[in-house]
XYZ file of C-alpha atoms in Angstrom:
567
model
C 18.140 10.913 27.012
C 16.042 9.568 29.834
C 12.424 8.909 28.750
C 10.309 11.349 30.753
C 6.746 12.613 30.635
C 6.519 16.414 30.756
C 4.768 16.431 34.147
C 7.738 14.546 35.641
C 10.565 16.445 33.944
C 12.469 18.934 36.158
C 13.763 20.687 32.994
C 10.466 22.076 31.801
C 11.982 25.221 30.308
C 14.454 23.151 28.315
C 11.577 21.103 26.876
C 9.653 24.250 26.045
C 12.629 25.811 24.254
C 13.197 22.611 22.269
C 9.575 22.494 21.129
C 9.649 26.168 20.114
C 12.631 25.423 17.868
C 10.913 22.361 16.454
C 7.773 24.312 15.620
C 9.859 26.781 13.656
C 11.676 23.987 11.801
C 8.574 21.838 11.047
C 5.857 23.924 9.438
C 2.806 22.885 7.452
C 2.322 23.313 3.725
C -1.368 23.353 2.802
C -0.837 24.554 -0.768
C 0.926 21.717 -2.595
C -1.924 19.199 -2.342
C -4.674 21.250 -0.723
C -6.235 20.597 1.712
C -3.693 17.984 2.861
C -1.220 18.944 5.576
C 2.301 18.327 4.281
C 5.757 19.565 5.307
C 7.138 22.911 4.195
C 10.890 22.379 3.873
C 12.707 19.329 5.249
C 14.950 20.046 8.282
C 18.547 18.826 8.017
C 17.953 16.382 10.872
C 15.639 14.389 8.576
C 18.246 13.891 5.845
C 19.482 10.459 4.778
C 22.416 9.142 6.782
C 25.674 8.182 5.085
C 24.946 4.550 5.945
C 21.553 4.745 4.260
C 22.985 6.301 1.092
C 25.843 3.808 0.802
C 23.611 0.783 1.373
C 20.993 1.989 -1.091
C 23.587 2.468 -3.837
C 24.824 -1.090 -3.334
C 21.263 -2.465 -3.355
C 20.554 -0.994 -6.807
C 23.964 -1.733 -8.326
C 22.649 -4.436 -10.684
C 20.198 -2.097 -12.381
C 22.586 -0.218 -14.751
C 23.974 -3.451 -16.213
C 20.471 -4.843 -16.658
C 19.171 -1.720 -18.389
C 22.221 -1.457 -20.650
C 21.712 -5.019 -21.863
C 17.974 -4.431 -22.290
C 18.638 -1.260 -24.292
C 20.989 -3.061 -26.684
C 18.436 -5.785 -27.319
C 15.525 -3.407 -27.776
C 17.019 -1.491 -30.677
C 17.622 -4.735 -32.558
C 14.327 -6.397 -31.679
C 11.278 -4.092 -31.254
C 8.446 -5.142 -28.955
C 6.228 -7.181 -31.224
C 5.205 -10.091 -28.990
C 4.574 -10.758 -25.316
C 7.870 -12.620 -24.953
C 9.689 -9.312 -25.471
C 8.518 -8.111 -22.053
C 10.443 -10.957 -20.435
C 13.577 -9.970 -22.338
C 13.916 -6.748 -20.317
C 15.247 -8.919 -17.481
C 18.795 -9.645 -18.571
C 20.718 -9.371 -15.296
C 17.842 -9.021 -12.855
C 15.893 -12.231 -12.218
C 12.618 -12.540 -14.089
C 9.700 -12.234 -11.632
C 7.842 -15.502 -11.084
C 4.557 -13.891 -12.098
C 5.854 -13.608 -15.683
C 5.345 -17.349 -16.127
C 1.715 -17.397 -14.949
C 0.279 -13.892 -15.321
C -2.152 -14.804 -18.127
C -3.895 -17.466 -16.029
C -7.145 -16.810 -14.195
C -5.656 -18.222 -11.016
C -2.815 -15.670 -11.007
C -5.228 -12.846 -11.854
C -7.519 -13.756 -8.955
C -4.692 -14.459 -6.512
C -3.281 -10.974 -7.056
C -6.456 -9.582 -5.495
C -5.616 -11.535 -2.328
C -1.817 -11.500 -2.126
C -0.474 -9.320 -4.915
C 0.792 -5.758 -4.919
C -2.611 -4.283 -4.084
C -4.733 -6.696 -2.013
C -6.812 -3.852 -0.505
C -9.427 -3.335 -3.248
C -11.436 -6.549 -3.307
C -14.571 -6.483 -1.185
C -17.549 -8.726 -0.504
C -20.523 -7.822 -2.693
C -23.590 -7.580 -0.487
C -26.762 -9.104 -1.879
C -28.506 -5.718 -1.570
C -25.795 -3.942 -3.600
C -27.264 -2.853 -6.962
C -23.990 -3.784 -8.667
C -25.032 -7.409 -8.203
C -27.719 -6.836 -10.832
C -24.959 -6.541 -13.429
C -24.384 -10.258 -12.995
C -28.071 -11.207 -13.324
C -27.705 -12.125 -16.985
C -24.211 -13.484 -17.142
C -23.697 -14.987 -20.615
C -22.218 -18.397 -21.327
C -22.590 -19.673 -17.770
C -23.873 -23.099 -16.760
C -27.658 -23.179 -16.217
C -27.084 -24.365 -12.667
C -25.287 -21.125 -11.758
C -27.597 -19.063 -9.534
C -26.086 -15.628 -8.983
C -28.688 -14.628 -6.403
C -27.928 -17.689 -4.318
C -24.188 -17.010 -4.614
C -24.753 -13.439 -3.420
C -26.915 -14.689 -0.564
C -24.220 -17.202 0.408
C -21.639 -14.379 0.419
C -19.469 -15.885 -2.289
C -19.321 -12.931 -4.724
C -16.615 -10.251 -4.529
C -15.950 -7.099 -6.520
C -13.000 -4.899 -7.425
C -14.566 -1.649 -8.609
C -12.478 1.024 -10.333
C -15.344 2.935 -11.975
C -15.292 5.894 -9.616
C -18.679 5.020 -8.109
C -17.505 2.963 -5.126
C -17.831 5.139 -2.016
C -14.543 3.746 -0.703
C -12.591 4.631 -3.860
C -14.043 7.377 -6.062
C -11.186 7.766 -8.547
C -10.617 7.520 -11.456
C -14.029 8.869 -12.463
C -12.541 12.149 -13.721
C -9.520 10.706 -15.489
C -9.520 11.136 -19.259
C -5.949 9.962 -19.818
C -2.606 11.539 -20.558
C -0.354 11.656 -23.583
C 3.035 10.325 -24.607
C 5.293 11.065 -27.539
C 3.420 8.822 -29.989
C -0.172 9.187 -28.859
C -2.545 8.910 -25.932
C -2.558 6.937 -22.716
C -5.762 5.580 -21.216
C -6.944 4.557 -17.781
C -9.737 1.958 -17.964
C -12.518 2.108 -15.357
C -13.557 -1.529 -15.000
C -15.509 -3.589 -12.533
C -14.200 -7.093 -11.947
C -16.342 -9.736 -10.275
C -14.965 -12.800 -8.518
C -16.466 -15.839 -6.850
C -15.117 -17.893 -3.991
C -15.766 -21.480 -4.946
C -15.337 -24.437 -2.658
C -13.442 -27.404 -4.053
C -14.377 -30.665 -2.344
C -13.235 -30.334 1.261
C -15.102 -27.533 3.039
C -12.043 -25.540 4.076
C -10.498 -25.676 0.610
C -11.378 -23.437 -2.262
C -10.145 -20.696 -4.564
C -11.038 -17.265 -5.813
C -11.979 -17.195 -9.489
C -12.835 -14.320 -11.848
C -16.331 -14.625 -13.315
C -16.924 -11.344 -15.170
C -15.356 -8.003 -16.105
C -17.274 -4.928 -17.185
C -14.965 -2.491 -19.007
C -17.609 0.124 -19.762
C -19.533 1.252 -16.646
C -22.599 2.154 -18.736
C -25.664 0.012 -17.884
C -26.094 -2.942 -20.209
C -22.538 -2.857 -21.542
C -20.773 -6.085 -22.443
C -19.653 -8.420 -19.689
C -16.451 -10.271 -20.488
C -16.213 -13.752 -18.980
C -13.741 -16.645 -19.051
C -15.987 -18.161 -21.749
C -15.175 -15.348 -24.190
C -12.419 -15.831 -26.800
C -9.070 -16.046 -24.963
C -7.665 -12.770 -26.342
C -10.852 -10.848 -25.464
C -10.683 -12.195 -21.913
C -6.941 -11.472 -21.616
C -7.517 -7.908 -22.844
C -10.245 -7.392 -20.236
C -8.025 -8.729 -17.445
C -5.171 -6.441 -18.531
C -7.521 -3.447 -18.329
C -8.246 -4.403 -14.715
C -4.507 -4.663 -14.090
C -3.959 -1.152 -15.478
C -6.677 0.257 -13.221
C -5.314 -1.660 -10.249
C -1.764 -0.422 -10.897
C -2.928 3.199 -10.838
C -4.991 2.567 -7.707
C -1.977 0.911 -6.109
C 0.500 3.682 -6.832
C -1.623 6.700 -6.036
C -4.100 5.356 -3.477
C -2.838 2.312 -1.576
C 0.834 3.291 -1.769
C 1.379 7.057 -2.021
C -1.910 8.253 -0.580
C -2.655 5.805 2.203
C 0.849 5.251 3.555
C 3.245 8.082 2.621
C 0.854 11.035 2.631
C -1.497 10.110 5.483
C 1.443 9.436 7.796
C 3.236 12.700 6.946
C 1.158 15.014 9.177
C 1.519 12.570 12.070
C 5.305 12.700 11.742
C 5.213 16.507 11.531
C 3.050 16.919 14.626
C 5.153 14.404 16.555
C 8.216 16.542 15.838
C 6.354 19.742 16.762
C 4.583 18.696 19.954
C 6.592 15.945 21.665
C 9.953 16.603 23.283
C 12.881 14.499 22.129
C 12.796 12.435 25.330
C 9.014 12.025 25.425
C 8.264 8.272 25.568
C 5.844 8.491 22.648
C 8.384 10.363 20.536
C 11.005 7.710 21.294
C 8.522 5.010 20.281
C 7.383 6.643 17.046
C 10.497 8.272 15.592
C 12.070 5.010 14.316
C 8.799 4.417 12.480
C 9.041 7.826 10.784
C 12.724 7.396 9.877
C 13.534 9.086 6.519
C 9.841 9.272 5.567
C 9.663 13.063 5.347
C 12.766 13.180 3.163
C 11.425 10.446 0.891
C 8.080 12.204 0.593
C 9.784 15.458 -0.326
C 11.890 13.685 -2.954
C 8.765 12.029 -4.337
C 7.162 15.423 -4.840
C 10.228 16.879 -6.579
C 11.439 13.859 -8.587
C 8.500 11.483 -9.065
C 5.323 13.581 -9.011
C 6.730 16.440 -11.071
C 6.039 17.519 -14.663
C 7.865 15.079 -16.926
C 8.634 12.770 -13.998
C 7.814 9.050 -13.746
C 4.245 9.561 -12.483
C 3.510 11.991 -15.314
C 5.158 9.804 -17.954
C 4.070 6.338 -16.887
C 0.634 6.427 -15.262
C -2.590 6.599 -17.228
C -3.869 10.081 -16.480
C -2.494 13.546 -16.904
C -0.329 14.639 -13.980
C -3.166 16.706 -12.495
C -5.617 13.803 -12.816
C -3.183 11.336 -11.314
C -2.382 13.585 -8.350
C -6.118 13.925 -7.811
C -6.268 10.163 -7.232
C -3.821 10.560 -4.332
C -5.805 13.465 -2.910
C -8.992 11.397 -3.130
C -7.292 8.470 -1.381
C -6.253 10.698 1.507
C -9.642 12.383 1.812
C -11.376 8.985 2.182
C -8.842 7.660 4.711
C -9.264 7.956 8.464
C -7.153 6.745 11.362
C -9.963 4.779 12.974
C -11.479 3.152 9.876
C -8.111 2.051 8.463
C -6.950 0.174 11.527
C -6.357 -3.235 9.933
C -9.124 -5.233 11.713
C -11.660 -2.470 11.032
C -10.586 -1.991 7.416
C -10.935 -5.720 6.742
C -14.383 -5.776 8.339
C -15.492 -2.752 6.305
C -14.715 -4.665 3.110
C -16.357 -7.851 4.339
C -12.989 -9.624 4.147
C -12.577 -10.461 7.837
C -14.460 -13.779 8.040
C -11.955 -16.636 7.828
C -14.681 -19.276 7.662
C -16.338 -17.558 4.748
C -13.040 -16.686 3.040
C -10.350 -19.050 4.351
C -7.637 -17.949 1.930
C -6.568 -14.306 2.147
C -2.805 -14.090 2.828
C -2.691 -10.293 3.240
C -5.319 -10.516 5.989
C -3.944 -13.586 7.731
C -0.295 -12.500 7.780
C -1.186 -8.887 8.461
C -3.204 -9.758 11.558
C -0.259 -11.731 12.969
C 1.896 -8.616 12.731
C -0.909 -6.384 13.986
C -1.223 -8.432 17.167
C 2.540 -8.484 17.744
C 2.718 -4.691 17.354
C -0.314 -4.115 19.569
C 1.110 -6.334 22.321
C 4.375 -4.376 22.315
C 2.659 -0.976 22.146
C 0.318 -1.949 24.986
C 3.149 -2.950 27.302
C 5.191 0.124 26.392
C 2.425 2.679 26.905
C 1.030 1.069 30.042
C 4.483 1.296 31.599
C 4.682 5.049 31.028
C 0.960 5.641 31.630
C 0.018 3.314 34.511
C -3.246 5.241 34.966
C -5.483 7.388 32.810
C -4.615 10.283 35.124
C -1.091 10.228 33.699
C -2.621 10.550 30.228
C -4.706 13.541 31.286
C -1.712 15.281 32.898
C 0.520 14.902 29.827
C 0.240 18.333 28.229
C 2.491 17.426 25.305
C 0.384 14.373 24.452
C -2.819 16.416 24.603
C -1.281 19.124 22.389
C -0.192 16.343 20.010
C -3.739 15.003 19.745
C -5.257 18.459 19.437
C -2.944 19.549 16.629
C -3.316 16.248 14.759
C -7.104 16.618 14.731
C -7.180 20.360 14.099
C -8.130 21.853 10.736
C -5.266 24.295 11.309
C -2.887 21.438 12.136
C -2.556 17.898 10.817
C -6.183 17.495 9.661
C -6.028 13.774 10.485
C -9.484 12.265 10.132
C -10.561 9.855 12.852
C -8.126 11.404 15.354
C -9.728 12.516 18.639
C -8.905 16.024 19.837
C -8.099 14.658 23.278
C -6.716 11.358 24.540
C -8.791 10.110 27.456
C -7.442 6.611 28.135
C -4.309 4.583 27.582
C -6.360 2.053 25.585
C -7.403 4.795 23.192
C -3.743 5.750 22.702
C -2.775 2.096 22.164
C -5.246 1.810 19.270
C -3.963 5.012 17.648
C -0.277 4.136 17.954
C -0.784 0.559 16.765
C -2.445 1.860 13.595
C 0.376 4.352 12.977
C 3.146 1.783 13.432
C 1.346 -0.832 11.334
C 0.807 1.691 8.526
C 4.421 2.861 8.504
C 5.821 -0.658 8.821
C 3.854 -3.685 7.540
C 1.305 -1.796 5.449
C 3.907 0.185 3.523
C 6.168 -2.839 3.107
C 3.241 -4.862 1.746
C 2.571 -2.352 -1.037
C 6.147 -1.237 -1.681
C 8.201 -4.409 -1.921
C 5.666 -6.270 -4.047
C 6.195 -3.702 -6.815
C 9.161 -5.554 -8.288
C 7.526 -8.993 -8.329
C 4.189 -7.901 -9.768
C 4.672 -4.512 -11.427
C 8.182 -4.257 -12.858
C 7.124 -6.875 -15.425
C 4.953 -4.515 -17.470
C 2.927 -7.214 -19.233
C 1.400 -8.195 -15.889
C 0.559 -4.750 -14.463
C 0.943 -1.974 -17.044
C 0.920 1.483 -15.475
C -1.154 2.794 -18.388
C -3.099 1.494 -21.372
C -1.967 2.654 -24.805
C -5.234 2.025 -26.585
C -8.841 2.433 -25.476
C -11.265 -0.294 -24.439
C -13.044 -2.146 -27.279
C -15.734 -0.191 -29.077
C -18.894 -1.021 -31.003
C -18.732 -1.273 -34.800
C -21.139 0.400 -37.197
C -22.973 -2.927 -37.343
C -23.520 -2.739 -33.563
C -21.046 -5.568 -32.985
C -18.430 -5.498 -30.226
C -14.888 -5.160 -31.527
C -13.027 -8.486 -31.680
C -9.629 -8.380 -29.987
C -6.505 -9.607 -31.771
C -2.968 -10.180 -30.513
C -2.056 -6.855 -32.107
C -4.688 -5.139 -29.945
C -3.218 -6.704 -26.794
C 0.253 -5.468 -27.757
C -1.122 -1.996 -28.500
C -2.670 -1.919 -25.041
C 0.673 -2.665 -23.337
C 3.449 -0.096 -22.830
C 5.853 0.505 -25.711
C 9.560 -0.170 -25.223
C 10.685 2.995 -23.439
C 7.696 3.037 -21.106
C 8.144 -0.639 -20.197
C 11.858 -0.082 -19.561
C 11.167 2.989 -17.417
C 8.526 1.074 -15.463
C 11.014 -1.685 -14.684
C 13.688 0.796 -13.693
C 11.688 2.969 -11.298
C 9.859 0.086 -9.616
C 13.089 -1.823 -9.073
C 14.670 1.262 -7.489
C 11.671 1.682 -5.171
C 11.754 -1.912 -3.967
C 15.428 -2.922 -3.947
C 16.609 -1.579 -0.589
C 15.613 -2.312 3.000
C 17.024 0.023 5.653
C 16.101 -1.929 8.791
C 13.739 -4.556 10.192
C 10.470 -4.277 12.089
C 10.959 -4.413 15.850
C 14.754 -3.976 15.708
C 15.594 -0.446 16.785
C 19.332 -0.213 17.403
C 20.259 0.993 13.909
C 17.881 3.944 13.946
C 18.473 4.729 17.631
C 22.220 4.979 17.145
C 21.746 7.343 14.219
C 19.019 9.393 15.889
C 20.385 9.603 19.429
C 23.967 8.275 19.284
C 22.809 5.743 21.851
C 21.562 2.183 21.593
C 18.010 1.177 22.457
C 19.364 -0.671 25.506
C 21.287 2.399 26.701
C 18.143 4.519 26.631
C 15.770 1.961 28.138
C 18.219 -0.033 30.228
C 16.957 -0.851 33.703
C 13.314 -0.633 32.632
C 10.857 -3.325 31.483
C 10.926 -1.766 28.006
C 14.137 -3.568 27.104
C 12.515 -6.941 27.805
C 9.301 -5.885 26.051
C 11.310 -5.166 22.898
C 12.914 -8.615 23.057
C 9.493 -10.203 23.481
C 8.289 -8.162 20.477
C 11.100 -9.632 18.393
C 10.261 -13.117 19.635
C 6.587 -12.645 18.724
C 7.590 -11.456 15.261
C 9.792 -14.512 14.838
C 6.870 -16.730 15.845
C 4.686 -14.923 13.303
C 7.305 -15.601 10.632
C 7.286 -19.301 11.428
C 3.493 -19.360 11.039
C 3.733 -17.497 7.734
C 6.383 -19.925 6.459
C 4.129 -22.846 7.424
C 1.124 -21.226 5.732
C 3.150 -20.620 2.581
C 3.782 -24.335 2.295
C 0.029 -24.749 1.733
C -0.480 -21.755 -0.543
C -0.512 -22.019 -4.326
C 1.651 -18.876 -4.479
C 3.773 -18.052 -1.402
C 3.133 -14.615 0.099
C 6.313 -13.132 1.561
C 5.424 -9.427 1.657
C 4.527 -9.550 5.361
C 7.235 -11.885 6.574
C 8.546 -9.883 9.568
C 12.188 -10.290 8.532
C 11.330 -8.484 5.272
C 9.187 -5.727 6.821
C 10.674 -2.352 7.698
C 9.971 -0.138 10.691
C 9.317 2.894 8.536
C 8.475 4.347 5.142
C 12.198 4.737 4.546
C 12.092 4.257 0.766
């Protein structure tokens, strides 16, 4: 297992035979979620290891006792107040968000460091959606929305289906459950960054929510009756939960990385340096994706039962997420810039951005050193037939169909950018959306996966419906749905297979050799140690930043981030 480029390998026929076998074993499926390129049949080599299975069972061992106790309580005490949602946590610790989720500060902070901090974007002063705020009711006379837009202080989370960056759920009408209908609200939520005294201090605050996208519809604000405002915020949480699961999580990590893993297996020999670099970051992903299709996104499965739309509508959200994703535009620095969220002076508090960029730089430094060692010149890139076949098949409409992927790699710098994006997506990006599910989403009163009544309507007297506590409870999931939500989201976030930048565990299972045995005697071994050191430095900075944050953000602490989409 000596890392070797194809042009330098004396065993060219052996490499060719290996790749022929791989191309038979890894074939594309374009039918399941057309036109996406997925895997047709998972090869045995991708199966979970015995270590993985044993560790995952142990990690979820507290769940049965918790659910048994919750079941006993539920039959005696039906869900008739918000406190009941806390009572599901009998053995498992109650998430911290349960104590603050009704506050505006928690609601706003979740846009910056919650389970789905990738929706909020700066609202440009030329954006017509700013006109919605022109006649905000119940706001101080001194509030000048046009000046706030001009000063770049207004942000939007838009779930109406009209935002070019996220077009779902415009077609979603809602699914059913055994006692009635489920709904998926399509709100717009507006936020303002407001400075508090010292120039570099401030906070994000919600200023308005539009539940009905029709022009002139009611704008809910913090000045409305508390239950009306809480209801509006919960509708945003429902929309955000569906966006999280099908777009940010399934679509833009699991599914967009699948064709890259397939093509890597098909076009790069086992000892190709790029294969050796990437395979730990694809560990168990193809098996998990296949299980998701058969056990989560199946008729009667958790996605069908728990999310707001019908199964077909919900799957369409994932397809839409993939079709609007591209490898170049979703590199972290570019993605942040596209949303207007990259300016630290303008927006000094954005934990997902700040911690994510620390990890991005550590990954890019490691990838740069690694690839420059194997490709000291761009000539070596040009001569690597396997690499060029890899790029060509990834970009091809008869291959991986990966948007933003060039058909040919011209320079080592170009390859560095591509590989950094892939590793960040499989590691930090997936960890950021996966492991926050328990803290923010298993407690159903904070982020319901569906609404169980529609948004407020207009009475015959042309008066907006007044919300009561009963209406809030009707909106939230009933007992079985809340219990199922807790169960599945705990399972999905309870186990960590490995740790970003630490490769021995996966290397020993993949190659029966340690990382040091494969790269011993080369600078790569020292580069990996430096990578770990840089990640440790990033963790120290994150710990220091968390001391100053109202709510600590631990999702991107390197010690809690995985190498791969292994769950």
